[in-house]
Amino acid sequence: MTDPKPVLLAVDDEPEVSRAIVRDLRARYGEHWRILRAESALTAMETLVDLRFRREPVALLLSDQRMPEMTGVEFLEQAAKLFPDAKRVLLTAYADTDAAIRAINRVRLDQYLMKPWQPPEQTLYPVLDDLLDDWKAGQRTVFRGVQVIDHRWSAHGHDLREFLARNHVPYRWLDIERDAEARTLVDLLPATERDACLAVRSTALPLVLLPDGTRMPRPSLTDVATRLGLSRQGDAPIWDLLIVGAGPAGLAAAVYGASEGLRTALVEKEAPGGQAGTSSRIENYLGFPSGLSGADLSRRAVTQAKRFGAEMIVTREVRALRVAQPYKFVQLSDGTELACRALVVASGVQYRTLDADGAQRLSGTGVFYGAATTEAGVCTGQDVFIVGGGNSAGQGAVFLSTVARKVTIVVRGEGLAATMSRYLIDRIEATASIELLPFHRIVRVDGDEHLESVTLEDVRDGRCSTRPGAAVFVFIGAEPHTDWLGDAVARDARGFALTGRDLGAAGTPAGGWTAARDPFLLETSVPGVFAAGDVRAGSMKRVAAAVGEGSMAVSFVHQVLAEL
């Protein structure tokens, strides 16, 4: 995003004078500065409010003293609350010089100029040159991306922040209870909007402020994706390759499919990366000796897929599959259907919900599923709990130990050796702020507006104890996203898609296979429909394995398309 030109705002209620000052300002500063004018103080204030929401810099306020709605001094005093670093200059007649001198202390007036200011080369430009040079010297880089105003225990705000982070959208989160900037911006809203944001149970939060100044009170993820240009509806009548799920397997399939000339689209209901995208550090991925975050991996893959021409359709959930060979039709949550010749099912898995009293009520306000990096701010200096003993749990624990006072890993078994990589176990054992609590499970979580305590049960003798805690991060088990497949695709008893040899030989009843040939290695019971990654029965449940399966599926897709 290109930084906007800093604004020079001139305010004078006499149109002729207003046009004259703007003419002279543009002649000298128009190339590098944005020149604005207003013919009333109230109009100027509205302009400044809009600029504040847009986070555009204001370098200079040049105001006439004698205006009907408020004096120039009064205007500069109010404007200073919005842009305290802007240089302030008062235009005065000879009779107003006393007021200008008094204003130097009252509003920290930087300079006053007598009208008329002709010739500007002698009386106007030298003064403004010095002030603008001084302003530029004191400027710091200003964040001009998406801003989210919310309170830290907002479940909807948690979902929104996770969505923005995982879609690689830079954003700035402002806590309405603790950040002065958040309260300043809310106070600038019209009365009804301001009151809605400040209500005890606000229906206007989270409030999303876009770079163009647009305000979105409590928006849906789909609305945010649409306004940011993240979500596009595929416009091809029939795709060569359609991929459901943008985890490592789906992204790999998109990269290889698009790079090899297939008209490729990828549908994702939330954000790229899948479960891997929430990992704070993946340290055993080939080619990255110092590791990389799941977010970084997914960002690289998305950029690569788009560069080759793959279409990304996000915030669209797949609801059903309809097969009318040789075509497959995927129905989306908005009622539309996408047609394709080959389909890769890479919809992955989701963590099982925590089976504890109060867990559903406190979901998003202290109970989180994965995504430890998004909620790091909630955990600063607090006691937090990790439920689960896999690699994702270990990565989350190591990351949270850098901000939390104490991290407790809760597992039902005797330890981590059977479920976690050795390098993570060594890291955990070497971190003093991480405690491993074996043979335990969380049976209850409590708190009014957010999580305050957890109740732990020793599975050996049933005894319970209660500990304070600000957050519980759940990394237990996995359930495949395959309900949308219905009866079309054969699945095992746990819902994972059966592929290849698991379906039986060609022509047998096993899996409902109907083609004359045997199914390819990653092919499901429907010819031309493949499964890759964690959603597939018997998969390795590793990032590198998912990437390999996604890329491998594309080679089989070519063979299916050749048959057609």
mmCIF file of N, CA and C in Angstrom, residues 32 300 545:
data_model
loop_
_atom_site.group_PDB
_atom_site.id
_atom_site.type_symbol
_atom_site.label_atom_id
_atom_site.label_comp_id
_atom_site.label_asym_id
_atom_site.label_seq_id
_atom_site.Cartn_x
_atom_site.Cartn_y
_atom_site.Cartn_z
ATOM 1 N N HIS A 32 4.363 17.119 -3.522
ATOM 2 C CA HIS A 32 4.680 16.153 -2.463
ATOM 3 C C HIS A 32 3.684 16.168 -1.302
ATOM 4 N N ARG A 300 3.598 -18.392 1.751
ATOM 5 C CA ARG A 300 4.433 -18.690 0.595
ATOM 6 C C ARG A 300 3.666 -19.520 -0.432
ATOM 7 N N ALA A 545 4.121 -34.930 4.450
ATOM 8 C CA ALA A 545 3.355 -35.986 3.791
ATOM 9 C C ALA A 545 2.150 -35.403 3.065
#
